[in-house]
CSV table of C-alpha atoms in Angstrom, one decimal:
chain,number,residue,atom,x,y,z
C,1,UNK,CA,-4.8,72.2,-102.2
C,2,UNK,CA,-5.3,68.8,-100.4
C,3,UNK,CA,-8.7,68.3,-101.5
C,4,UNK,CA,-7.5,69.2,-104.8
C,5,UNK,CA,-4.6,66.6,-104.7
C,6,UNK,CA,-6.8,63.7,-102.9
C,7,UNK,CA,-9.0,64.4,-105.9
C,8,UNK,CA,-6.5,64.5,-108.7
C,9,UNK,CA,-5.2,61.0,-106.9
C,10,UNK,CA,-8.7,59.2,-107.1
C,11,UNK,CA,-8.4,59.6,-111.4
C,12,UNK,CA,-7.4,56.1,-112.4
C,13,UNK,CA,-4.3,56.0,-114.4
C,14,UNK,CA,-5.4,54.3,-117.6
C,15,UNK,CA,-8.0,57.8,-117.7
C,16,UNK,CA,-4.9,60.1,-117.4
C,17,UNK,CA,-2.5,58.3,-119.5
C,18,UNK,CA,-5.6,59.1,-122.2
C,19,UNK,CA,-5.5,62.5,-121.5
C,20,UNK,CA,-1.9,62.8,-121.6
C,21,UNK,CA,-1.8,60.7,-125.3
C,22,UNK,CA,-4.7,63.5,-126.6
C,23,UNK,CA,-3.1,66.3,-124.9
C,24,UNK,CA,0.4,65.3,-127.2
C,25,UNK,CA,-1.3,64.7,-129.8
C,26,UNK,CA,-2.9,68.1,-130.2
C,27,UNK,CA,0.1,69.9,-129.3
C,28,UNK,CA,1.7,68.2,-132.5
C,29,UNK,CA,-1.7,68.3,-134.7
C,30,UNK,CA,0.1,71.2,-136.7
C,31,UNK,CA,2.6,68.1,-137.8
C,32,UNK,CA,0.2,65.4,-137.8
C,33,UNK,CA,-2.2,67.5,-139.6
C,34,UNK,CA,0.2,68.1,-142.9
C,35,UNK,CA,1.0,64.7,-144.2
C,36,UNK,CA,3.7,66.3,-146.9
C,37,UNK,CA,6.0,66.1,-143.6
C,38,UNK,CA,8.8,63.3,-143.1
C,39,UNK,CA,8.1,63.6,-139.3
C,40,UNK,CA,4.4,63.1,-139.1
C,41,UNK,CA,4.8,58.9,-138.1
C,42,UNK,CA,8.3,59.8,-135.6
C,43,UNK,CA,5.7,62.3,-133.6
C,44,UNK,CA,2.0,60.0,-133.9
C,45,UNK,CA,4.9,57.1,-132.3
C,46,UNK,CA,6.0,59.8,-130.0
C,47,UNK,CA,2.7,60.5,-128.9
C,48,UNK,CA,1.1,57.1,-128.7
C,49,UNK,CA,4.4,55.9,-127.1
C,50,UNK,CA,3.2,58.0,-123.8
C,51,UNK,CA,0.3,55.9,-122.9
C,52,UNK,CA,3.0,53.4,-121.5
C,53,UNK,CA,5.2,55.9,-120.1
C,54,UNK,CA,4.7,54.3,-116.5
C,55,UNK,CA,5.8,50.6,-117.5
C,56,UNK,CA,9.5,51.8,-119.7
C,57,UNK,CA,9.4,55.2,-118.6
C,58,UNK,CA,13.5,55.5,-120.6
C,59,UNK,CA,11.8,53.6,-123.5
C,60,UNK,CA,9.2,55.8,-124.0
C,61,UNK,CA,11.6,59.2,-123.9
C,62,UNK,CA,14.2,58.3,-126.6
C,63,UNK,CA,10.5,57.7,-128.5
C,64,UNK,CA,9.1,61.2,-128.2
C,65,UNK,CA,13.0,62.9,-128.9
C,66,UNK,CA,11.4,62.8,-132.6
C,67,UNK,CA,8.8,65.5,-131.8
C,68,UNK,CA,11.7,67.8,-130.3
C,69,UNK,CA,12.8,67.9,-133.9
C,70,UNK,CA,9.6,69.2,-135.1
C,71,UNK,CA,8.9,71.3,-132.4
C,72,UNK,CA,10.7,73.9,-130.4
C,73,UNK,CA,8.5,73.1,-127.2
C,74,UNK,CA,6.7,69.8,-127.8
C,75,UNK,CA,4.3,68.6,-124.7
C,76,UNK,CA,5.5,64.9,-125.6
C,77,UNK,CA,9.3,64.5,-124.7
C,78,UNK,CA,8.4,67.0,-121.1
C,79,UNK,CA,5.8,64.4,-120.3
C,80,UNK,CA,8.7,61.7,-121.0
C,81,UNK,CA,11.0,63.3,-118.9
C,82,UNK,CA,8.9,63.9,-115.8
C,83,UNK,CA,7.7,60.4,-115.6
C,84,UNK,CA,11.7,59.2,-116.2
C,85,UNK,CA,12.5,61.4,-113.5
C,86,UNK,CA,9.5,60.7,-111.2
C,87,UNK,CA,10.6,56.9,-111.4
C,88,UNK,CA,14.5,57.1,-111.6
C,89,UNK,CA,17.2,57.6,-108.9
C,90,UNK,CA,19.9,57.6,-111.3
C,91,UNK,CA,21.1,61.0,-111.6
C,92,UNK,CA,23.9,60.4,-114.3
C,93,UNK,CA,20.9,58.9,-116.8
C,94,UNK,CA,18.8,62.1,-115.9
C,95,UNK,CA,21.1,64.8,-116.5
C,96,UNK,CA,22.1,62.4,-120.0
C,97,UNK,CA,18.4,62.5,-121.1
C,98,UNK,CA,17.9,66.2,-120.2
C,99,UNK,CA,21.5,67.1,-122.4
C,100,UNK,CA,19.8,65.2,-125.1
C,101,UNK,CA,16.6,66.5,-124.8
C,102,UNK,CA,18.0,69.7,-125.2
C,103,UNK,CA,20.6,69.3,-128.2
C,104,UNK,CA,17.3,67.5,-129.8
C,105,UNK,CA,15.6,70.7,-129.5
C,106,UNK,CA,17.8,72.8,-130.9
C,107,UNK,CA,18.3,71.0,-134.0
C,108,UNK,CA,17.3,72.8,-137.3
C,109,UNK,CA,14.6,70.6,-138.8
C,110,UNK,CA,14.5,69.0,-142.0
C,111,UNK,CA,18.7,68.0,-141.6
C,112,UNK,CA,20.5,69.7,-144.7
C,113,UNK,CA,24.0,68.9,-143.2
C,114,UNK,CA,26.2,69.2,-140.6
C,115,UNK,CA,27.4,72.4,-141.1
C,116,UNK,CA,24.5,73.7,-141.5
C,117,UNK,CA,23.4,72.2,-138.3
C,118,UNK,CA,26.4,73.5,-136.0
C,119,UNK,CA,25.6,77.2,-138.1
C,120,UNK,CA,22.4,76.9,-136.5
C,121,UNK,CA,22.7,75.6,-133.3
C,122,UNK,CA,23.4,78.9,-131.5
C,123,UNK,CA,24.3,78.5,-127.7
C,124,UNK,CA,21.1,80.6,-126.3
C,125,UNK,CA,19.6,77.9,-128.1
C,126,UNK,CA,20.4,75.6,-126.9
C,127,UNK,CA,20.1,77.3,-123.0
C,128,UNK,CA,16.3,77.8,-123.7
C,129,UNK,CA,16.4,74.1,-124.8
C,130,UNK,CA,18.4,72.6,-121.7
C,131,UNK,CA,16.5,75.3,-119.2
C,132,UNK,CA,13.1,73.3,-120.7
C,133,UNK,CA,14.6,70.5,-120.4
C,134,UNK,CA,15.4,70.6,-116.3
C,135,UNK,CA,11.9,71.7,-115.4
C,136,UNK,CA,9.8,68.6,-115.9
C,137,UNK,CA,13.4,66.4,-114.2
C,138,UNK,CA,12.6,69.1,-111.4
C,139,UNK,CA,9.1,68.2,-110.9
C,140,UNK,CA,9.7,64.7,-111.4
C,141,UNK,CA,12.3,64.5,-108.6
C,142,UNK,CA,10.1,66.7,-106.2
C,143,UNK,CA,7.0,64.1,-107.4
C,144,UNK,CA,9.5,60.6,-105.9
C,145,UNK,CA,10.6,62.7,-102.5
C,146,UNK,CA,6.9,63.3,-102.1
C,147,UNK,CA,6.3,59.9,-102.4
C,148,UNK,CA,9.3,58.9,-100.3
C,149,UNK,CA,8.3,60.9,-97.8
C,150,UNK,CA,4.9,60.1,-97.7
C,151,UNK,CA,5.8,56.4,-97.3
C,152,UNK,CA,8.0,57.1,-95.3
C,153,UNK,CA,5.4,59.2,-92.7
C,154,UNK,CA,3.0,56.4,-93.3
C,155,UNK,CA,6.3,54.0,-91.5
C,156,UNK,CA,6.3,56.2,-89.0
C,157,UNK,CA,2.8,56.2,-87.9
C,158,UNK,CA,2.5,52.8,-88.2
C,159,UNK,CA,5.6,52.3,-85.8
C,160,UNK,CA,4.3,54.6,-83.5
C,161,UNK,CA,0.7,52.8,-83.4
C,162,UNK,CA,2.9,49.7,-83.0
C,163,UNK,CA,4.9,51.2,-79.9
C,164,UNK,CA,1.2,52.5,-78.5
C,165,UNK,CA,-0.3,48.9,-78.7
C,166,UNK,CA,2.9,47.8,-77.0
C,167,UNK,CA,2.8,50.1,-74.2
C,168,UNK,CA,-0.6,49.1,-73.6
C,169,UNK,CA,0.0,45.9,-73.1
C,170,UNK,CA,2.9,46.8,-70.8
C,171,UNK,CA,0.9,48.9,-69.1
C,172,UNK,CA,-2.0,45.5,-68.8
C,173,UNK,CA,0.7,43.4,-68.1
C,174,UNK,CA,2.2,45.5,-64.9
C,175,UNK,CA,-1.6,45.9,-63.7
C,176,UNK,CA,-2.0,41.9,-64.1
C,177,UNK,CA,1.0,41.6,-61.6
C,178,UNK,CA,-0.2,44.0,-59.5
C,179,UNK,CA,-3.2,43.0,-58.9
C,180,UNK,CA,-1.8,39.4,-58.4
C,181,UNK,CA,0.2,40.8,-55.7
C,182,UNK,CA,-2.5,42.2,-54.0
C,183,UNK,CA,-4.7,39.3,-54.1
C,184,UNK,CA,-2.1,37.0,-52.5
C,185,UNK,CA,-1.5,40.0,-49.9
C,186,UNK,CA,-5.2,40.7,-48.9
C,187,UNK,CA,-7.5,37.4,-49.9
C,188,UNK,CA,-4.6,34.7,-48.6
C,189,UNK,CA,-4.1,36.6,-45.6
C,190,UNK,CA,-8.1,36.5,-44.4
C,191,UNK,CA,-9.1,33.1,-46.2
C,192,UNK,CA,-6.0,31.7,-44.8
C,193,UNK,CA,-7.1,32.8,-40.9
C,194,UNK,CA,-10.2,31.6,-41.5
C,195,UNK,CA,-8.7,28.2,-42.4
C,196,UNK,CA,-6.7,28.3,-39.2
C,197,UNK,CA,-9.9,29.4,-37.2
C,198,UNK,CA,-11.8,26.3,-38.3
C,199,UNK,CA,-9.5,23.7,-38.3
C,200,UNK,CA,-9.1,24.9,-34.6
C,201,UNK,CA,-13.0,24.5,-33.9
C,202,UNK,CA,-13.1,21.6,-35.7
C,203,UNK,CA,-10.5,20.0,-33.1
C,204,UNK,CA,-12.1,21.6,-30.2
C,205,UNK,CA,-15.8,21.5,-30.5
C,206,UNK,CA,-17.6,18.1,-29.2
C,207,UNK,CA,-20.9,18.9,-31.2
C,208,UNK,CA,-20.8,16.8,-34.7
C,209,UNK,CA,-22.9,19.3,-36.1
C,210,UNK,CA,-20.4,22.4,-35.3
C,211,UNK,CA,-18.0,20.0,-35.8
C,212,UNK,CA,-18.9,19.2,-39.6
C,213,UNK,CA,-19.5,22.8,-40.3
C,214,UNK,CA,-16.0,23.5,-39.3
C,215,UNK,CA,-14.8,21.2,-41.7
C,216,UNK,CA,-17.1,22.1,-44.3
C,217,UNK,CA,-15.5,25.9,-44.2
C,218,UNK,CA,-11.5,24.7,-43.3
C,219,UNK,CA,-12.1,22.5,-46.4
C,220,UNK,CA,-13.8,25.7,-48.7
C,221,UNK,CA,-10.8,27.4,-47.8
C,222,UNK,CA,-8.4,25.4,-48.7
C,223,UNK,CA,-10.2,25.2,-52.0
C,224,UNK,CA,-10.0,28.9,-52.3
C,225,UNK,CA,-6.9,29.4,-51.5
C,226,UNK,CA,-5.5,26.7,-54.1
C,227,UNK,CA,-7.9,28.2,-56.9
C,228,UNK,CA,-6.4,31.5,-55.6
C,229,UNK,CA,-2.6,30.4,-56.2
C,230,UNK,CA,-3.6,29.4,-60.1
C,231,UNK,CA,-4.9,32.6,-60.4
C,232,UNK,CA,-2.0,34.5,-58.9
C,233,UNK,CA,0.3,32.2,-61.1
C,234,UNK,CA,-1.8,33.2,-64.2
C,235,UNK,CA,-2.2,36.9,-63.4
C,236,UNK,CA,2.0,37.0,-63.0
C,237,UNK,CA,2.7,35.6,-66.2
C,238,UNK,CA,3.1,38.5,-67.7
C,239,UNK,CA,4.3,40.5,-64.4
C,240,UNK,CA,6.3,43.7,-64.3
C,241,UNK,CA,6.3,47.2,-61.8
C,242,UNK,CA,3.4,48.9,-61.4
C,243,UNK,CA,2.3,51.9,-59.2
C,244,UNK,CA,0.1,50.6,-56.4
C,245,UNK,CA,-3.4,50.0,-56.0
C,246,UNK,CA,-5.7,51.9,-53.9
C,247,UNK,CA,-7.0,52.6,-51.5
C,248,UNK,CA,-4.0,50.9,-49.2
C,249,UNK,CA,-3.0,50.3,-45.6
C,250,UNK,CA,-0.4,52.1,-43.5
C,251,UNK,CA,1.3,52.3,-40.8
C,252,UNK,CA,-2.2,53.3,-38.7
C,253,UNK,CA,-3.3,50.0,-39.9
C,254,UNK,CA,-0.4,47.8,-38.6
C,255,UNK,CA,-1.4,47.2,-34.6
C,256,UNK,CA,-4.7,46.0,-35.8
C,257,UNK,CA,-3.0,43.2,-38.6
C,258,UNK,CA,-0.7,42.2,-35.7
C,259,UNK,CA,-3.5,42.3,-33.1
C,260,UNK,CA,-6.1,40.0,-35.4
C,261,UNK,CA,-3.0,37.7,-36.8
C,262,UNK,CA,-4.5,34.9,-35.5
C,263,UNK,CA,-0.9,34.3,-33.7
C,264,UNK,CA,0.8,35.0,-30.6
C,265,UNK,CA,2.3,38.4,-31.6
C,266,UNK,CA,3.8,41.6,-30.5
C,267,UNK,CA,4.5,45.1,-32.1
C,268,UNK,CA,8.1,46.8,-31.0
C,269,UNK,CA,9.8,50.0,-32.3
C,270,UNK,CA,7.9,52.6,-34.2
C,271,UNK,CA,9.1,54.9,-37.0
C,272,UNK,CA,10.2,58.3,-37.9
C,273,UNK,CA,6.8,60.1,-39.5
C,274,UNK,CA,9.2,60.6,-42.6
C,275,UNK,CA,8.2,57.8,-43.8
C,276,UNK,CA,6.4,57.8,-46.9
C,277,UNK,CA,3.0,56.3,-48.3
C,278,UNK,CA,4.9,53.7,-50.6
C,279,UNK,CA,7.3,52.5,-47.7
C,280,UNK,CA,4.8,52.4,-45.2
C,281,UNK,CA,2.7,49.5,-47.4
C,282,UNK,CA,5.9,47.8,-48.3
C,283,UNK,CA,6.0,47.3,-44.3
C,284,UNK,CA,2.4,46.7,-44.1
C,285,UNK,CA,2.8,43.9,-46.7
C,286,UNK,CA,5.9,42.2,-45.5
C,287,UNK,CA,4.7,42.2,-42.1
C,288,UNK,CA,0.9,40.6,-43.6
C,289,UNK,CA,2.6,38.2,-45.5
C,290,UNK,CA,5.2,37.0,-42.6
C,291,UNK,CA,2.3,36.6,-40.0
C,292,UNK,CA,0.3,34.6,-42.7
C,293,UNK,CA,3.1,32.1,-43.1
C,294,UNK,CA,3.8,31.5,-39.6
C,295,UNK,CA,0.0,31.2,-38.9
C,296,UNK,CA,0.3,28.3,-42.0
C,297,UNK,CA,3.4,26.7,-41.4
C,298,UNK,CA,4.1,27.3,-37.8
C,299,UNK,CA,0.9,26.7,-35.9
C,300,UNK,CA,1.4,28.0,-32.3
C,301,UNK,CA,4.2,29.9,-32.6
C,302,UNK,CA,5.2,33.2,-31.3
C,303,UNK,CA,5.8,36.4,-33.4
C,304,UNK,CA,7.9,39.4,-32.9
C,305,UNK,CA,7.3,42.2,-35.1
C,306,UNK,CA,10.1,45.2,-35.0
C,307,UNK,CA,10.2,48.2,-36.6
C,308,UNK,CA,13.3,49.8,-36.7
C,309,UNK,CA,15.6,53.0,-38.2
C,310,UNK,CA,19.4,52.2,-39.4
C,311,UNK,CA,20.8,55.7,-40.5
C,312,UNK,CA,18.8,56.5,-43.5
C,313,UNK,CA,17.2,53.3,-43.7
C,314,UNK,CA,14.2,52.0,-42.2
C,315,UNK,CA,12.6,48.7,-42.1
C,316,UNK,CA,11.0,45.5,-40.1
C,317,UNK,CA,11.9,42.4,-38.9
C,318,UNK,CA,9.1,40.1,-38.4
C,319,UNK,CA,10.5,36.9,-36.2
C,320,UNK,CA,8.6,33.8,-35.3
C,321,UNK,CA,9.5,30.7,-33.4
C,322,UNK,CA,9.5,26.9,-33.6
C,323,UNK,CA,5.8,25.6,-34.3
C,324,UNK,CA,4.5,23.7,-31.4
C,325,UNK,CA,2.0,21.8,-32.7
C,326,UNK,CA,1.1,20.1,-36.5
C,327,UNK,CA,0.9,22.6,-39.0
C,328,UNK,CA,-2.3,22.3,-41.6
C,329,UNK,CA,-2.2,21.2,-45.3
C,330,UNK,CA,-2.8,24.4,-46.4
C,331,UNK,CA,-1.9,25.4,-50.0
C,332,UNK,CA,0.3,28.3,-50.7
C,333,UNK,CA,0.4,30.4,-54.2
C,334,UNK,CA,4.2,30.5,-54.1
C,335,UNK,CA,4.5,34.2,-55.0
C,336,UNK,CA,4.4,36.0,-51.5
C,337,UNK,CA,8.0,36.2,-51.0
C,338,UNK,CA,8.7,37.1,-54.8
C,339,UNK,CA,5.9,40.2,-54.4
C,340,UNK,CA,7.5,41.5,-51.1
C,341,UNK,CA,11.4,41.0,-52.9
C,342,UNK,CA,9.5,43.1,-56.1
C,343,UNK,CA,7.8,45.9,-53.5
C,344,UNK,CA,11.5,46.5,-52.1
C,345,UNK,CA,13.3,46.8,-55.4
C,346,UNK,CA,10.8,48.8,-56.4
C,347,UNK,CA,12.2,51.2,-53.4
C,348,UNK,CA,15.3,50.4,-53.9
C,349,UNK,CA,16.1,48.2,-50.6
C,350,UNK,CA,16.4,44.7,-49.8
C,351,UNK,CA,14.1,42.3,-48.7
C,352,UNK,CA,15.8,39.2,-47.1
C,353,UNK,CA,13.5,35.9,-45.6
C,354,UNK,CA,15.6,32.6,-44.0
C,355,UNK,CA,15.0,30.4,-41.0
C,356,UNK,CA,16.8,30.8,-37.7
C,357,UNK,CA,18.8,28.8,-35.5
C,358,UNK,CA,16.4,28.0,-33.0
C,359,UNK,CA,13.9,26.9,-35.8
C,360,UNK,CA,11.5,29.5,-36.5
C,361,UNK,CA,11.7,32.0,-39.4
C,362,UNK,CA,12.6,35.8,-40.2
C,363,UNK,CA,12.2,38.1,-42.7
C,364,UNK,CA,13.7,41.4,-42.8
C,365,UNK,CA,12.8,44.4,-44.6
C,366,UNK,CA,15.1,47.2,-45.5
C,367,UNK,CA,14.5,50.3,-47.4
C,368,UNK,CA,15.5,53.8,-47.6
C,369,UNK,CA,13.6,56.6,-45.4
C,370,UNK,CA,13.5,58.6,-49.2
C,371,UNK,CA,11.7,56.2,-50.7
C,372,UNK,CA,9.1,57.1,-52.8
């Protein structure tokens, strides 16, 4: 039945507006053919009126009502009517055309008189009349919801196509900030110890040749790690949540980031084994990102790391003090503090970073044992 239709639908219209002008015109030939009759130019009109059906669909009906005279069931004024009612929405002018239509129909042919006409015009008549009449306005109507409804699935598709492009780029976008998170976590933390580590050997070593290779690689990585904040920045323009990246540290991980720092530092506390996969990197982050900065900005400071359970929250507070020497002109991206505030949202906790009294710094972590 499709095929048929796709078929039927690939016929250009001048080609069946021909076919609809011959197929009239034979169903009236009987008319046309006897020239004696005073109808024979209302039906050939009729007829040739149909080939512009589609452009004054009303125009063309009140043309073929003619035929109806002739005929009892003329093809002409049915083709009218299904192509009014296949391009109207006005119900009142339909049911007005099928009404006349019908009292057309039932008209007694040549007029002798009025009375004569009403004395024929019997009322089964005219119900056979009007009941021929409503098919074709039937057809017509159930041709425009077709339409409608086609149009209106073709909306829908399109919107949902639309809504599938736009997830995807959600979906791109929350993987950009992602992965600009983790690039600031991992990279910054190792290129920025190996910025430390030179400018360190640099200061210490006597040889000028150790000593230039020192500050060939302190000034690489400084390099890097600015090229690495435009790329962070770039990567979060079009942030959101993501899931997380794998594979990823834990907790088994964190005595070896606090042992290789690059800082004075020491582990306290532990936590309950509760603790899920998602909270245990938001720890291993925060506590990553807070060694890195006092490494940068406080060279020779102390660290305290703390883990810690509060009721049904758990968390870290990572604690260093004053610098004691210089710190080094090393860049920073900016975003470490804004990705650790996003990984505890994300769990629904808090994430809270300001200097102490005595000078250093501390940033606390809270989050909810459930979090998942």
């Amino acid at each position: 039945m499709s095929r048929a239709r796709e078929l039927w639908q690939r016929v250009p219209a001048p080609v069946v507006d021909i076919v609809v002008v011959v197929a009239a015109a034979l169903d009236a030939l009987p008319i046309l053919w006897d020239d004696t009759q005073r109808g024979v130019a209302p039906a050939a009109l009729g007829c040739a009126a149909l080939a512009f059906r589609r452009r004054f669909p009303l125009g063309v009906f009140l043309l073929t009502l003619p035929v109806g005279l002739t005929q009892y069931v003329s093809v002409a004024p049915l083709v009218a009517l299904f192509t009014l009612a296949a391009r109207s929405r006005n119900r009142p002018l339909l049911t007005v055309c099928v009404a006349l239509s019908a009292v057309v129909s039932s008209v007694p042919w040549p007029l002798a008189g009025l009375t004569e006409v009403v004395r024929a015009m019997t009322l089964i008549d005219f119900v056979y009349a009007l009941a021929t009449a409503v098919a074709p306005v039937l057809f017509g109507q159930l041709a425009q919801a077709h339409r409608d409804l086609a149009r209106r699935l073709a909306e829908v598709e399109e919107a949902r196509e639309h809504e599938r492009v736009l997830h995807a780029q959600a979906v791109l976008a929350r993987e950009r900030a992602q992965l600009a998170r983790e690039m600031h976590d991992v990279v910054s933390h190792q290129v920025s110890l190996i910025a430390v580590r030179a400018g360190a050997l640099q200061v210490a070593t006597k040889e000028a040749d150790a000593k230039e290779a020192a500050r060939t690689i302190r000034s690489l990585s400084v390099t890097t790690l600015d090229e690495l904040r435009t790329m962070v920045t770039l990567l979060r323009a079009s942030g959101g949540h993501a899931t997380e990246l794998t594979p990823q540290p834990t907790l088994a991980d964190l005595r070896k980031l606090v042992e290789s720092s690059g800082t004075h530092a020491k582990l306290t506390g532990e936590l309950p084994p509760a603790v899920g996969t998602p909270a245990q990197r938001a720890v291993y982050r925060t506590v990553q990102e807070a060694l890195t900065n006092a490494r940068k900005h406080a060279p020779g400071a102390t660290a305290r790391v703390e883990l810690w359970q509060d009721g049904d929250d758990v968390g870290v507070t990572v604690t260093n003090s004053p610098p004691t020497r210089p710190s080094l002109s090393l860049p920073g991206s900016q975003q470490g503090l804004v990705g650790l505030r996003e990984r505890a949202e994300i769990l629904h906790g808090t994430l809270e970073a300001d200097p102490t009294v005595e000078g250093g710094y501390r940033v606390r972590l809270r989050i909810p044992l459930s979090a998942d």
